[in-house]
Amino acid sequence: MNPVALRLLNQQLFSPQFTAPDEVVGHMGAIQAQEYRLMRWAVAMRTRKPSAKAFAEAFNRGRIFRLHLMRGTWQLVTAEDYWPLHSLCAPKALSVIKGWMSSNKISIPEEEETKISHILAQTAADRGSVTKEDFVQALKERDIRMDDHRLSYHIRFAELSGVLCSGDLLPMKATYALAADKIGPRCRVDRDEALLTLTRKYFRSRQPATFEDFVWWSGLNISDCRKGMALLGNYLHKEPYGGRDYYLTDDCRTRGTRKGQSLLVPPYDEYLIGYKSRDVVLPSEYSHKAHNNSGNFQPIIVRDGLVCGNWMPFREECHAEFFFGSHDEGVLEAWARYKEYQSR
């Protein structure tokens, strides 16, 4: 087993199978979307012809949504998966967020939450797609003022209760819309079916991966993760490698890699954040170059599947720095693909 080559293929980073951004997101189940501008490249680079316009169209037409879900952080999900994953993951995400509030000594009474949620919903219903500044103005008109941190918690509560979802895509700012209008009414979800779907999509798109990887990524309880894997039955099989037990699916992609390929990978990408143990593709002595202990991730260069350097996405010219290895034509080819995506 070559875990590096298999991850490149099944994460759609090499020989991508899909043309549409929502197909990629659906394949992955959920894609980390911490960085608002570069989440688009995280999806587009996994398509056959990366296009910023294609991502914007899919987002604005409600085929892709961005919300706080797993581990209380931002993810992209498809419209089809929105309510099943919301139903499965929102309770745990809400618990995580309330834990953050408690550690910061922030308390929001239920009466306040209900009142503010109604105002946020009414504002989104009236305007269609709104920014946080629109919410601030709506509250101000009702003589309600609160700091940005507190308002952010209220917006997350409205998300996790199913009131708000993401609105139109702007260059720099997140927007919000009324979930009932943009997605449709919340549907009744069978929890086991949602758990089965999430587990299948995780291992299908990130294999080979360990049980501990899945627990970390999903943010679910250990018992839920075990149940999800049990629901898959014989679709999953175990292969030991390097002292760990990895799981693969029966339809694992195994052919299509070649040497010499370089990738410019955005920060918070699933290539790293999708796993608890990242030393398969990132030498441990260089892990601080890719992320710190506070959960901040950097743009990385991947060559032949191994993380070997950093790049700067917002420069006019290609700027790359390597921890090991050296600059080559593969990086320039990857930069050309990235720039083409921006104009396409």
Short mmCIF file of C-alpha atoms in Angstrom, two decimals:
data_model
loop_
_atom_site.label_atom_id
_atom_site.label_comp_id
_atom_site.label_asym_id
_atom_site.label_seq_id
_atom_site.Cartn_x
_atom_site.Cartn_y
_atom_site.Cartn_z
CA MET A 1 0.00 0.00 0.00
CA ASN A 2 1.21 3.49 -0.90
CA PRO A 3 -0.87 5.78 1.36
CA VAL A 4 0.46 9.00 -0.19
CA ALA A 5 -0.50 8.03 -3.74
CA LEU A 6 -3.89 6.74 -2.62
CA ARG A 7 -4.72 9.97 -0.80
CA LEU A 8 -3.79 12.08 -3.81
CA LEU A 9 -6.16 10.05 -5.97
CA ASN A 10 -9.09 9.70 -3.60
CA GLN A 11 -8.93 13.33 -2.50
CA GLN A 12 -9.17 14.25 -6.19
CA LEU A 13 -5.86 16.12 -6.06
CA PHE A 14 -4.52 14.03 -8.91
CA SER A 15 -6.53 12.93 -11.96
CA PRO A 16 -9.75 14.56 -10.67
CA GLN A 17 -12.96 12.87 -11.77
CA PHE A 18 -15.39 15.78 -11.40
CA THR A 19 -16.20 18.86 -13.44
CA ALA A 20 -18.59 20.73 -11.12
CA PRO A 21 -17.63 22.21 -7.71
CA ASP A 22 -20.70 20.77 -5.99
CA GLU A 23 -19.72 17.29 -7.21
CA VAL A 24 -16.40 17.68 -5.40
CA VAL A 25 -18.02 18.87 -2.18
CA GLY A 26 -20.54 16.04 -2.36
CA HIS A 27 -17.73 13.51 -2.83
CA MET A 28 -15.81 14.87 0.15
CA GLY A 29 -18.87 15.15 2.39
CA ALA A 30 -17.58 18.38 3.91
CA ILE A 31 -14.59 20.57 3.06
CA GLN A 32 -12.89 22.84 5.56
CA ALA A 33 -13.68 26.46 4.71
CA GLN A 34 -11.88 28.49 7.36
CA GLU A 35 -10.30 30.88 4.85
CA TYR A 36 -13.14 32.56 2.96
CA ARG A 37 -11.15 33.48 -0.14
CA LEU A 38 -9.16 30.26 -0.50
CA MET A 39 -11.92 27.76 0.26
CA ARG A 40 -12.84 28.31 -3.41
CA TRP A 41 -9.45 27.08 -4.58
CA ALA A 42 -9.67 24.08 -2.22
CA VAL A 43 -12.73 22.96 -4.17
CA ALA A 44 -11.71 24.16 -7.65
CA MET A 45 -8.29 22.49 -7.61
CA ARG A 46 -10.13 19.16 -7.28
CA THR A 47 -12.04 19.70 -10.54
CA ARG A 48 -10.86 18.94 -14.07
CA LYS A 49 -10.94 22.59 -15.14
CA PRO A 50 -10.65 24.85 -12.06
CA SER A 51 -12.87 27.93 -12.39
CA ALA A 52 -13.55 30.70 -9.87
CA LYS A 53 -16.72 31.60 -11.77
CA ALA A 54 -18.01 28.02 -11.61
CA PHE A 55 -17.54 27.97 -7.83
CA ALA A 56 -19.31 31.33 -7.41
CA GLU A 57 -22.23 30.14 -9.53
CA ALA A 58 -22.61 26.92 -7.53
CA PHE A 59 -22.44 28.87 -4.25
CA ASN A 60 -24.86 31.61 -5.27
CA ARG A 61 -27.39 29.16 -6.70
CA GLY A 62 -27.49 27.23 -3.44
CA ARG A 63 -25.69 24.08 -4.53
CA ILE A 64 -22.89 24.69 -2.00
CA PHE A 65 -23.21 26.18 1.48
CA ARG A 66 -20.74 27.31 4.13
CA LEU A 67 -21.56 26.85 7.81
CA HIS A 68 -20.12 26.06 11.22
CA LEU A 69 -20.42 22.33 11.63
CA MET A 70 -17.65 19.93 12.65
CA ARG A 71 -15.52 20.87 15.66
CA GLY A 72 -17.32 24.24 15.70
CA THR A 73 -15.38 25.35 12.58
CA TRP A 74 -16.36 26.33 9.03
CA GLN A 75 -17.13 23.71 6.39
CA LEU A 76 -18.61 23.58 2.90
CA VAL A 77 -21.43 21.09 2.26
CA THR A 78 -23.86 20.50 -0.60
CA ALA A 79 -27.55 21.34 -0.51
CA GLU A 80 -28.31 17.60 -0.58
CA ASP A 81 -26.16 16.95 2.50
CA TYR A 82 -27.02 20.14 4.39
CA TRP A 83 -29.90 18.99 6.58
CA PRO A 84 -28.62 15.43 7.20
CA LEU A 85 -25.19 16.70 8.31
CA HIS A 86 -26.73 19.61 10.20
CA SER A 87 -28.97 17.22 12.13
CA LEU A 88 -26.05 14.89 12.87
CA CYS A 89 -23.33 17.41 13.75
CA ALA A 90 -25.06 20.57 15.04
CA PRO A 91 -25.67 19.34 18.61
CA LYS A 92 -21.97 18.56 19.13
CA ALA A 93 -20.92 21.81 17.41
CA LEU A 94 -23.26 23.76 19.68
CA SER A 95 -21.73 22.07 22.71
CA VAL A 96 -18.23 23.04 21.53
CA ILE A 97 -19.26 26.68 21.03
CA LYS A 98 -20.90 26.87 24.44
CA GLY A 99 -17.67 25.51 25.90
CA TRP A 100 -15.77 28.37 24.25
CA MET A 101 -18.29 30.83 25.65
CA SER A 102 -17.90 29.44 29.15
CA SER A 103 -14.11 29.69 28.99
CA ASN A 104 -14.46 33.32 27.87
CA LYS A 105 -17.05 34.00 30.62
CA ILE A 106 -19.78 34.86 28.10
CA SER A 107 -23.36 34.00 28.96
CA ILE A 108 -26.35 34.50 26.63
CA PRO A 109 -29.76 34.01 28.28
CA GLU A 110 -32.36 32.02 26.36
CA GLU A 111 -34.66 35.06 26.17
CA GLU A 112 -31.90 37.12 24.52
CA GLU A 113 -31.05 34.34 22.09
CA THR A 114 -34.69 34.02 20.99
CA LYS A 115 -35.11 37.77 20.55
CA ILE A 116 -31.90 38.26 18.54
CA SER A 117 -32.54 35.16 16.42
CA HIS A 118 -35.91 36.62 15.39
CA ILE A 119 -34.27 39.92 14.39
CA LEU A 120 -31.55 38.15 12.39
CA ALA A 121 -34.13 36.00 10.61
CA GLN A 122 -36.34 38.99 9.79
CA THR A 123 -33.37 40.95 8.44
CA ALA A 124 -32.32 38.07 6.18
CA ALA A 125 -35.91 37.53 5.03
CA ASP A 126 -36.30 41.21 4.13
CA ARG A 127 -32.99 41.63 2.29
CA GLY A 128 -32.24 38.17 0.89
CA SER A 129 -28.48 38.08 1.50
CA VAL A 130 -26.95 40.11 4.31
CA THR A 131 -23.59 40.79 5.95
CA LYS A 132 -22.78 41.07 9.62
CA GLU A 133 -22.82 44.86 9.17
CA ASP A 134 -26.45 44.59 8.04
CA PHE A 135 -27.25 42.74 11.26
CA VAL A 136 -25.49 45.45 13.28
CA GLN A 137 -27.61 48.11 11.57
CA ALA A 138 -30.84 46.16 12.12
CA LEU A 139 -30.05 45.80 15.83
CA LYS A 140 -29.10 49.47 16.08
CA GLU A 141 -32.47 50.45 14.60
CA ARG A 142 -34.04 48.59 17.52
CA ASP A 143 -31.69 50.33 19.97
CA ILE A 144 -29.71 47.12 20.58
CA ARG A 145 -25.93 47.30 20.65
CA MET A 146 -23.49 44.49 21.31
CA ASP A 147 -19.83 43.81 20.62
CA ASP A 148 -18.74 41.87 17.56
CA HIS A 149 -17.81 38.77 19.57
CA ARG A 150 -21.27 38.45 21.11
CA LEU A 151 -23.00 39.01 17.79
CA SER A 152 -20.86 36.26 16.24
CA TYR A 153 -22.16 33.81 18.83
CA HIS A 154 -25.75 34.82 18.05
CA ILE A 155 -25.14 34.22 14.33
CA ARG A 156 -23.70 30.77 15.08
CA PHE A 157 -26.70 29.93 17.25
CA ALA A 158 -29.00 30.94 14.38
CA GLU A 159 -26.96 28.75 12.01
CA LEU A 160 -26.96 25.74 14.28
CA SER A 161 -30.68 26.04 15.01
CA GLY A 162 -31.37 25.97 11.28
CA VAL A 163 -32.52 29.60 10.96
CA LEU A 164 -29.63 31.05 8.91
CA CYS A 165 -27.43 29.64 6.17
CA SER A 166 -24.80 31.20 3.93
CA GLY A 167 -25.90 33.84 1.42
CA ASP A 168 -24.28 35.08 -1.78
CA LEU A 169 -20.53 34.90 -2.32
CA LEU A 170 -18.69 38.20 -1.85
CA PRO A 171 -14.96 38.81 -2.43
CA MET A 172 -14.06 39.25 1.24
CA LYS A 173 -17.13 39.08 3.52
CA ALA A 174 -19.36 36.22 4.55
CA THR A 175 -23.08 36.70 3.99
CA TYR A 176 -26.17 35.06 5.44
CA ALA A 177 -29.60 34.09 4.16
CA LEU A 178 -32.76 32.58 5.57
CA ALA A 179 -32.28 28.82 5.47
CA ALA A 180 -35.94 28.08 4.79
CA ASP A 181 -35.80 30.28 1.68
CA LYS A 182 -32.46 29.20 0.22
CA ILE A 183 -32.29 25.52 1.16
CA GLY A 184 -35.92 24.72 1.77
CA PRO A 185 -37.66 23.48 4.91
CA ARG A 186 -35.76 21.22 7.25
CA CYS A 187 -36.43 17.62 6.29
CA ARG A 188 -36.86 14.70 8.65
CA VAL A 189 -33.55 12.86 8.92
CA ASP A 190 -32.81 9.32 10.04
CA ARG A 191 -29.74 9.67 12.25
CA ASP A 192 -28.23 6.31 11.35
CA GLU A 193 -28.62 7.09 7.65
CA ALA A 194 -26.88 10.45 8.13
CA LEU A 195 -24.09 8.79 10.13
CA LEU A 196 -23.68 6.11 7.46
CA THR A 197 -23.46 8.76 4.71
CA LEU A 198 -20.88 10.86 6.55
CA THR A 199 -18.71 7.83 7.39
CA ARG A 200 -18.84 6.49 3.82
CA LYS A 201 -17.93 9.86 2.32
CA TYR A 202 -15.07 10.39 4.75
CA PHE A 203 -13.31 7.10 4.03
CA ARG A 204 -14.12 7.11 0.33
CA SER A 205 -12.51 10.54 -0.15
CA ARG A 206 -9.68 10.46 2.40
CA GLN A 207 -8.53 6.85 2.37
CA PRO A 208 -6.40 5.39 3.67
CA ALA A 209 -7.33 6.82 7.07
CA THR A 210 -7.36 5.53 10.63
CA PHE A 211 -10.21 5.36 13.10
CA GLU A 212 -8.51 8.13 15.10
CA ASP A 213 -8.38 10.27 11.95
CA PHE A 214 -12.14 9.90 11.50
CA VAL A 215 -12.89 10.73 15.13
CA TRP A 216 -10.76 13.89 14.88
CA TRP A 217 -12.23 15.05 11.58
CA SER A 218 -15.89 14.38 12.32
CA GLY A 219 -15.86 15.82 15.83
CA LEU A 220 -18.38 13.13 16.79
CA ASN A 221 -18.27 10.90 19.85
CA ILE A 222 -16.14 7.77 19.65
CA SER A 223 -19.24 5.59 19.97
CA ASP A 224 -20.86 7.33 16.99
CA CYS A 225 -17.73 6.86 14.89
CA ARG A 226 -17.58 3.17 15.72
CA LYS A 227 -21.25 2.80 14.85
CA GLY A 228 -20.77 4.61 11.54
CA MET A 229 -17.97 2.26 10.55
CA ALA A 230 -20.01 -0.76 11.64
CA LEU A 231 -22.91 0.42 9.47
CA LEU A 232 -20.60 0.29 6.44
CA GLY A 233 -20.02 -3.42 7.01
CA ASN A 234 -17.75 -5.09 4.47
CA TYR A 235 -17.45 -1.90 2.40
CA LEU A 236 -14.49 -1.04 4.67
CA HIS A 237 -11.44 -3.22 5.13
CA LYS A 238 -8.39 -2.77 7.34
CA GLU A 239 -4.76 -2.71 6.26
CA PRO A 240 -1.86 -2.31 8.71
CA TYR A 241 0.89 0.07 7.65
CA GLY A 242 3.71 1.72 9.59
CA GLY A 243 2.37 0.53 12.94
CA ARG A 244 -1.16 1.86 12.34
CA ASP A 245 -4.40 0.30 11.13
CA TYR A 246 -5.74 2.07 8.05
CA TYR A 247 -9.16 1.61 6.49
CA LEU A 248 -9.94 1.55 2.79
CA THR A 249 -13.13 1.09 0.80
CA ASP A 250 -13.84 -1.60 -1.76
CA ASP A 251 -14.00 1.02 -4.52
CA CYS A 252 -10.72 2.76 -3.60
CA ARG A 253 -9.04 4.50 -6.55
CA THR A 254 -5.60 2.98 -7.08
CA ARG A 255 -4.38 4.09 -10.52
CA GLY A 256 -3.34 7.41 -12.01
CA THR A 257 -0.42 8.95 -10.11
CA ARG A 258 2.86 10.09 -11.65
CA LYS A 259 6.08 11.51 -10.25
CA GLY A 260 7.08 15.15 -10.40
CA GLN A 261 3.67 16.70 -9.77
CA SER A 262 3.56 19.82 -7.59
CA LEU A 263 0.42 21.24 -5.99
CA LEU A 264 -0.22 24.64 -4.42
CA VAL A 265 -2.54 23.74 -1.57
CA PRO A 266 -4.51 26.37 0.40
CA PRO A 267 -4.42 26.65 4.20
CA TYR A 268 -6.83 24.44 6.17
CA ASP A 269 -7.04 22.04 3.25
CA GLU A 270 -8.41 18.54 3.78
CA TYR A 271 -5.09 17.10 2.65
CA LEU A 272 -3.82 17.89 6.15
CA ILE A 273 -6.78 18.86 8.31
CA GLY A 274 -8.67 15.72 7.34
CA TYR A 275 -6.39 13.61 9.56
CA LYS A 276 -5.27 13.60 13.17
CA SER A 277 -1.88 12.12 12.23
CA ARG A 278 -0.31 14.09 9.40
CA ASP A 279 3.17 12.59 9.34
CA VAL A 280 2.23 10.35 6.41
CA VAL A 281 2.63 13.36 4.10
CA LEU A 282 4.27 15.94 6.38
CA PRO A 283 7.62 15.09 8.03
CA SER A 284 7.17 15.78 11.76
CA GLU A 285 10.27 17.99 11.93
CA TYR A 286 8.57 20.40 9.50
CA SER A 287 5.04 20.33 10.92
CA HIS A 288 5.45 23.85 12.36
CA LYS A 289 5.88 25.14 8.81
CA ALA A 290 2.38 23.93 7.89
CA HIS A 291 0.41 24.59 11.09
CA ASN A 292 0.87 25.60 14.71
CA ASN A 293 -0.58 24.20 17.91
CA SER A 294 -3.33 26.84 17.93
CA GLY A 295 -4.88 25.42 14.78
CA ASN A 296 -3.62 28.02 12.29
CA PHE A 297 -2.69 26.46 8.94
CA GLN A 298 -0.46 27.89 6.20
CA PRO A 299 -0.57 27.54 2.39
CA ILE A 300 1.64 24.59 1.49
CA ILE A 301 3.47 23.17 -1.51
CA VAL A 302 2.99 19.45 -2.10
CA ARG A 303 5.39 17.60 -4.38
CA ASP A 304 4.79 13.93 -5.15
CA GLY A 305 2.32 13.98 -2.26
CA LEU A 306 4.76 15.24 0.39
CA VAL A 307 4.47 18.68 1.99
CA CYS A 308 7.76 20.41 1.22
CA GLY A 309 7.25 24.20 1.27
CA ASN A 310 5.05 27.28 1.54
CA TRP A 311 3.60 29.62 -1.07
CA MET A 312 1.89 33.01 -1.06
CA PRO A 313 -1.54 33.02 -2.75
CA PHE A 314 -2.06 36.77 -3.00
CA ARG A 315 1.13 37.78 -4.81
CA GLU A 316 1.19 38.74 -8.49
CA GLU A 317 4.18 36.48 -9.11
CA CYS A 318 4.92 32.99 -7.83
CA HIS A 319 6.66 33.12 -4.44
CA ALA A 320 7.68 29.77 -2.96
CA GLU A 321 9.89 28.75 -0.04
CA PHE A 322 10.96 25.16 0.57
CA PHE A 323 11.76 23.27 3.79
CA PHE A 324 13.44 20.59 1.68
CA GLY A 325 13.97 20.13 -2.00
CA SER A 326 14.18 23.09 -4.37
CA HIS A 327 12.18 25.21 -6.78
CA ASP A 328 11.33 23.42 -10.03
CA GLU A 329 9.16 23.76 -13.12
CA GLY A 330 6.37 21.83 -11.42
CA VAL A 331 5.75 24.71 -9.04
CA LEU A 332 5.57 27.19 -11.91
CA GLU A 333 3.10 24.93 -13.70
CA ALA A 334 0.99 24.76 -10.53
CA TRP A 335 1.11 28.56 -10.21
CA ALA A 336 -0.05 28.93 -13.83
CA ARG A 337 -3.00 26.63 -13.08
CA TYR A 338 -3.89 28.69 -10.01
CA LYS A 339 -3.79 31.98 -11.95
CA GLU A 340 -5.82 30.46 -14.79
CA TYR A 341 -8.46 29.38 -12.28
CA GLN A 342 -8.80 32.99 -11.06
CA SER A 343 -9.54 34.28 -14.56
CA ARG A 344 -11.73 31.40 -15.74
#
